[in-house]
Amino acid sequence: MVTDSNLISEVSGTGFIPHLALDFVIIGFHEQELKILILEYENTSLFALPGGFIRMDEDLEEAARRVLGERTGLTDLFLQQFHTFGSLERSDPESMKAILEGKGFAAGEHHWLLQRFVTVGYYALVDFTKVSPQPDLIADRCGWHDYGRLPQLMQDHTRILQFAMQHLRTNLDQELLGFSLLGEAFTMQTLQNLYETILGEKLNRSSFQRRMLQLGLLERLEKSYTGKAHKAPYLYRFKKLGIAPASF
Amino acid sequence: MVTDSNLISEVSGTGFIPHLALDFVIIGFHEQELKILILEYENTSLFALPGGFIRMDEDLEEAARRVLGERTGLTDLFLQQFHTFGSLERSDPESMKAILEGKGFAAGEHHWLLQRFVTVGYYALVDFTKVSPQPDLIADRCGWHDYGRLPQLMQDHTRILQFAMQHLRTNLDQELLGFSLLGEAFTMQTLQNLYETILGEKLNRSSFQRRMLQLGLLERLEKSYTGKAHKAPYLYRFKKLGIAPASF
DNA sequence: TATTATTGTCGCACTATGCAACAATAATAA
DNA sequence: TTATTATTGTTGCATAGTGCGACAATAATA
């Protein structure tokens, strides 16, 4: 949905709150690996977290959902604000200027993107298979990278990413319900793998299973016959908790 | 430290990041009550959380410490960023205009303070007895209010305050070391009262004492003879943990 | 010296969790 | 058909944390 007016305003800054940005750590899970959505600027070989700006007439949260939608093609995602970053060392006008000029935009000394920015950090948990990554107007590519093998990111984006992961780790149980990281149905082993990947440590199988089941958030479905020579695991999904569960 | 240039810039907005503010929930504890530092605007009878702005050449965190210092007279306080608020409904230009005009400032339609603001929320835990509250340039008073009997606050400041309290409740144990809420030395009962006040629930005395001592963060000092007809309690203080404690 | 109120501590029950063991079972091999 | 193999669901046991009640210690007063 890139219109001319979008293009003009994103590059000129018209209609956006100046000096204030959004940055996103968009997290997926695929083949036992955490994946992070990263932008690439071809001419400079720079990598960055997806980001965006807030329109003057737009709620912060609304802006976050809009930008997230623009990068992933998805709406209604689990989205969590975790920290706002405002160090002066954040800005890196040289790199930004190179990126802009590489894309053919005139980047005078006072181009609005070259100014100092404070940025509000969000992370999103998404279903890897449902996302269709879209670069923004000044990026050349937008794609998944393995969390364990990320390229060096521009500015303080690595720090932002680490903050996000730390926040996610400490809130993992509370945010279980927002887990869009897995498909509709999954086995206990897949869930445990996800936990272990996020936490960065091995968990005990029986304890993990017991704890997950005791939370009362999982619904057991049919068995999943994988064709392997052993007992077939059950599939689970997260219960849709409309209202508080009846106590009888 | 109010200089003319301060006054001019705070009222005109010169040198500050536009549309971006800081708001503070400054929390004290005195006579078994949580206290919140609140600003009052005389002519409008409006109440507000202390706030401030970020200079263009100043780190976000640095700005927060500067503003906090201006309101409390203290530096080196425990300061925690907890959320950034950016709803469009935040702004309330009518009230702000009335406040400015009441203080004799010309508040044209486009005065910078009347514009839309996103605000970064911080809370600080302070030693009630050490703070000397100072109003800012457009407030008439700055003083402590009981948490249980707060006046209605302008804009979304009540919501900001509730976010801060919720964050504090869920992170109480982790933030124990930053506790400047109590004086240098305190009894276990005082600490428990503080916990109960923040959490809003009664705790079991012996369990609480055991848990606090097991954390290994408290140092037992001499007894405190209160003059009452019963056993005298020990005083405690938080250990200064320079480096990780030796394991031998 | 007895009384009173509060404190520091301990024991017991209950819960949560790490760890190991065991039976169940889906596919394959004999 | 039967044995084998790998993985799963479940249970038992040891350990740690916590709610709750009880008890001795003790500072001031009667």
mmCIF file of C-alpha atoms in Angstrom, chain B residues 27-155:
data_model
loop_
_atom_site.group_PDB
_atom_site.id
_atom_site.type_symbol
_atom_site.label_atom_id
_atom_site.label_comp_id
_atom_site.label_asym_id
_atom_site.label_seq_id
_atom_site.Cartn_x
_atom_site.Cartn_y
_atom_site.Cartn_z
ATOM 1 C CA ILE B 27 7.405 7.413 45.238
ATOM 2 C CA GLY B 28 8.193 7.902 48.903
ATOM 3 C CA PHE B 29 7.193 6.081 52.092
ATOM 4 C CA HIS B 30 6.383 7.782 55.351
ATOM 5 C CA GLU B 31 4.378 6.759 58.398
ATOM 6 C CA GLN B 32 3.165 3.527 56.797
ATOM 7 C CA GLU B 33 1.894 5.341 53.718
ATOM 8 C CA LEU B 34 3.112 5.498 50.168
ATOM 9 C CA LYS B 35 3.522 9.079 49.044
ATOM 10 C CA ILE B 36 3.511 10.428 45.508
ATOM 11 C CA LEU B 37 5.009 13.741 44.476
ATOM 12 C CA ILE B 38 2.367 15.807 42.699
ATOM 13 C CA LEU B 39 2.362 19.228 41.072
ATOM 14 C CA GLU B 40 -0.480 21.633 41.554
ATOM 15 C CA TYR B 41 -1.576 24.476 39.278
ATOM 16 C CA GLU B 42 -3.288 27.009 41.464
ATOM 17 C CA ASN B 43 -5.454 28.927 39.080
ATOM 18 C CA THR B 44 -6.998 25.841 37.537
ATOM 19 C CA SER B 45 -6.927 23.533 40.580
ATOM 20 C CA LEU B 46 -5.358 20.925 38.347
ATOM 21 C CA PHE B 47 -2.944 18.276 39.592
ATOM 22 C CA ALA B 48 -0.272 16.545 37.574
ATOM 23 C CA LEU B 49 2.707 14.246 37.737
ATOM 24 C CA PRO B 50 6.034 16.049 37.544
ATOM 25 C CA GLY B 51 7.361 16.088 34.026
ATOM 26 C CA GLY B 52 9.958 17.581 31.791
ATOM 27 C CA PHE B 53 11.499 17.654 28.377
ATOM 28 C CA ILE B 54 14.601 16.376 26.654
ATOM 29 C CA ARG B 55 17.187 18.769 25.347
ATOM 30 C CA MET B 56 18.264 18.219 21.790
ATOM 31 C CA ASP B 57 21.819 17.469 22.908
ATOM 32 C CA GLU B 58 20.984 15.329 25.927
ATOM 33 C CA ASP B 59 20.593 11.581 26.467
ATOM 34 C CA LEU B 60 17.124 10.455 27.432
ATOM 35 C CA GLU B 61 18.363 8.988 30.699
ATOM 36 C CA GLU B 62 20.419 12.092 31.420
ATOM 37 C CA ALA B 63 17.353 14.255 30.871
ATOM 38 C CA ALA B 64 15.362 12.062 33.240
ATOM 39 C CA ARG B 65 17.969 12.430 35.978
ATOM 40 C CA ARG B 66 18.191 16.178 35.424
ATOM 41 C CA VAL B 67 14.431 16.692 35.696
ATOM 42 C CA LEU B 68 14.173 14.360 38.671
ATOM 43 C CA GLY B 69 16.914 16.343 40.349
ATOM 44 C CA GLU B 70 15.106 19.593 39.657
ATOM 45 C CA ARG B 71 11.942 18.321 41.364
ATOM 46 C CA THR B 72 13.500 16.547 44.337
ATOM 47 C CA GLY B 73 16.847 18.225 44.904
ATOM 48 C CA LEU B 74 18.445 14.765 44.834
ATOM 49 C CA THR B 75 20.754 12.970 42.474
ATOM 50 C CA ASP B 76 21.753 9.315 42.237
ATOM 51 C CA LEU B 77 18.239 8.100 42.801
ATOM 52 C CA PHE B 78 16.801 4.773 41.826
ATOM 53 C CA LEU B 79 15.108 5.527 38.536
ATOM 54 C CA GLN B 80 13.237 3.077 36.356
ATOM 55 C CA GLN B 81 11.739 3.591 32.925
ATOM 56 C CA PHE B 82 8.530 1.581 32.678
ATOM 57 C CA HIS B 83 6.441 2.557 29.649
ATOM 58 C CA THR B 84 5.977 5.123 26.908
ATOM 59 C CA PHE B 85 2.533 6.589 26.450
ATOM 60 C CA GLY B 86 1.404 7.902 23.102
ATOM 61 C CA SER B 87 -2.362 7.945 22.916
ATOM 62 C CA LEU B 88 -3.837 10.869 21.027
ATOM 63 C CA GLU B 89 -6.263 11.420 23.874
ATOM 64 C CA ARG B 90 -3.310 12.234 26.098
ATOM 65 C CA SER B 91 -3.296 15.876 25.105
ATOM 66 C CA ASP B 92 -5.578 18.356 26.784
ATOM 67 C CA PRO B 93 -4.788 21.728 25.229
ATOM 68 C CA GLU B 94 -7.628 23.530 27.035
ATOM 69 C CA SER B 95 -6.250 22.788 30.480
ATOM 70 C CA MET B 96 -2.695 23.475 29.438
ATOM 71 C CA LYS B 97 -3.731 26.799 27.974
ATOM 72 C CA ALA B 98 -5.511 27.787 31.148
ATOM 73 C CA ILE B 99 -2.454 26.859 33.192
ATOM 74 C CA LEU B 100 -0.111 28.892 31.007
ATOM 75 C CA GLU B 101 -2.327 31.909 30.933
ATOM 76 C CA GLY B 102 -2.787 31.721 34.668
ATOM 77 C CA LYS B 103 0.966 32.019 35.020
ATOM 78 C CA GLY B 104 1.079 35.027 32.695
ATOM 79 C CA PHE B 105 2.505 33.289 29.665
ATOM 80 C CA ALA B 106 1.097 34.100 26.249
ATOM 81 C CA ALA B 107 -0.373 30.836 25.018
ATOM 82 C CA GLY B 108 -1.281 31.280 21.388
ATOM 83 C CA GLU B 109 -3.075 28.523 19.525
ATOM 84 C CA HIS B 110 0.230 27.027 18.475
ATOM 85 C CA HIS B 111 2.229 27.262 21.661
ATOM 86 C CA TRP B 112 4.496 24.233 21.717
ATOM 87 C CA LEU B 113 3.069 22.942 24.999
ATOM 88 C CA LEU B 114 -0.378 22.738 23.438
ATOM 89 C CA GLN B 115 0.739 20.253 20.832
ATOM 90 C CA ARG B 116 0.456 16.522 20.926
ATOM 91 C CA PHE B 117 3.003 14.814 23.215
ATOM 92 C CA VAL B 118 4.317 11.308 23.582
ATOM 93 C CA THR B 119 5.719 10.791 27.062
ATOM 94 C CA VAL B 120 8.247 8.384 28.520
ATOM 95 C CA GLY B 121 7.236 7.232 32.003
ATOM 96 C CA TYR B 122 9.760 6.772 34.805
ATOM 97 C CA TYR B 123 9.334 6.004 38.437
ATOM 98 C CA ALA B 124 11.758 6.804 41.203
ATOM 99 C CA LEU B 125 12.002 5.361 44.706
ATOM 100 C CA VAL B 126 13.161 8.028 47.082
ATOM 101 C CA ASP B 127 13.860 8.592 50.752
ATOM 102 C CA PHE B 128 10.891 10.721 51.775
ATOM 103 C CA THR B 129 12.857 12.574 54.421
ATOM 104 C CA LYS B 130 15.590 13.683 52.035
ATOM 105 C CA VAL B 131 13.440 15.193 49.305
ATOM 106 C CA SER B 132 12.755 18.899 49.084
ATOM 107 C CA PRO B 133 10.006 19.155 46.498
ATOM 108 C CA GLN B 134 10.386 21.977 43.991
ATOM 109 C CA PRO B 135 7.630 23.061 41.598
ATOM 110 C CA ASP B 136 8.596 23.548 37.986
ATOM 111 C CA LEU B 137 8.253 26.832 36.121
ATOM 112 C CA ILE B 138 4.565 26.650 35.456
ATOM 113 C CA ALA B 139 3.387 24.868 38.601
ATOM 114 C CA ASP B 140 2.498 26.581 41.838
ATOM 115 C CA ARG B 141 3.166 23.789 44.269
ATOM 116 C CA CYS B 142 4.973 20.514 44.397
ATOM 117 C CA GLY B 143 4.251 18.237 47.309
ATOM 118 C CA TRP B 144 3.593 14.775 48.664
ATOM 119 C CA HIS B 145 0.161 13.183 48.512
ATOM 120 C CA ASP B 146 -0.923 9.915 50.067
ATOM 121 C CA TYR B 147 -1.158 7.213 47.459
ATOM 122 C CA GLY B 148 -4.532 6.186 48.822
ATOM 123 C CA ARG B 149 -5.953 9.713 48.651
ATOM 124 C CA LEU B 150 -4.695 11.201 45.425
ATOM 125 C CA PRO B 151 -6.545 14.057 43.773
ATOM 126 C CA GLN B 152 -7.777 13.579 40.260
ATOM 127 C CA LEU B 153 -4.864 14.048 37.904
ATOM 128 C CA MET B 154 -4.950 15.778 34.558
ATOM 129 C CA GLN B 155 -4.709 14.037 31.201
#
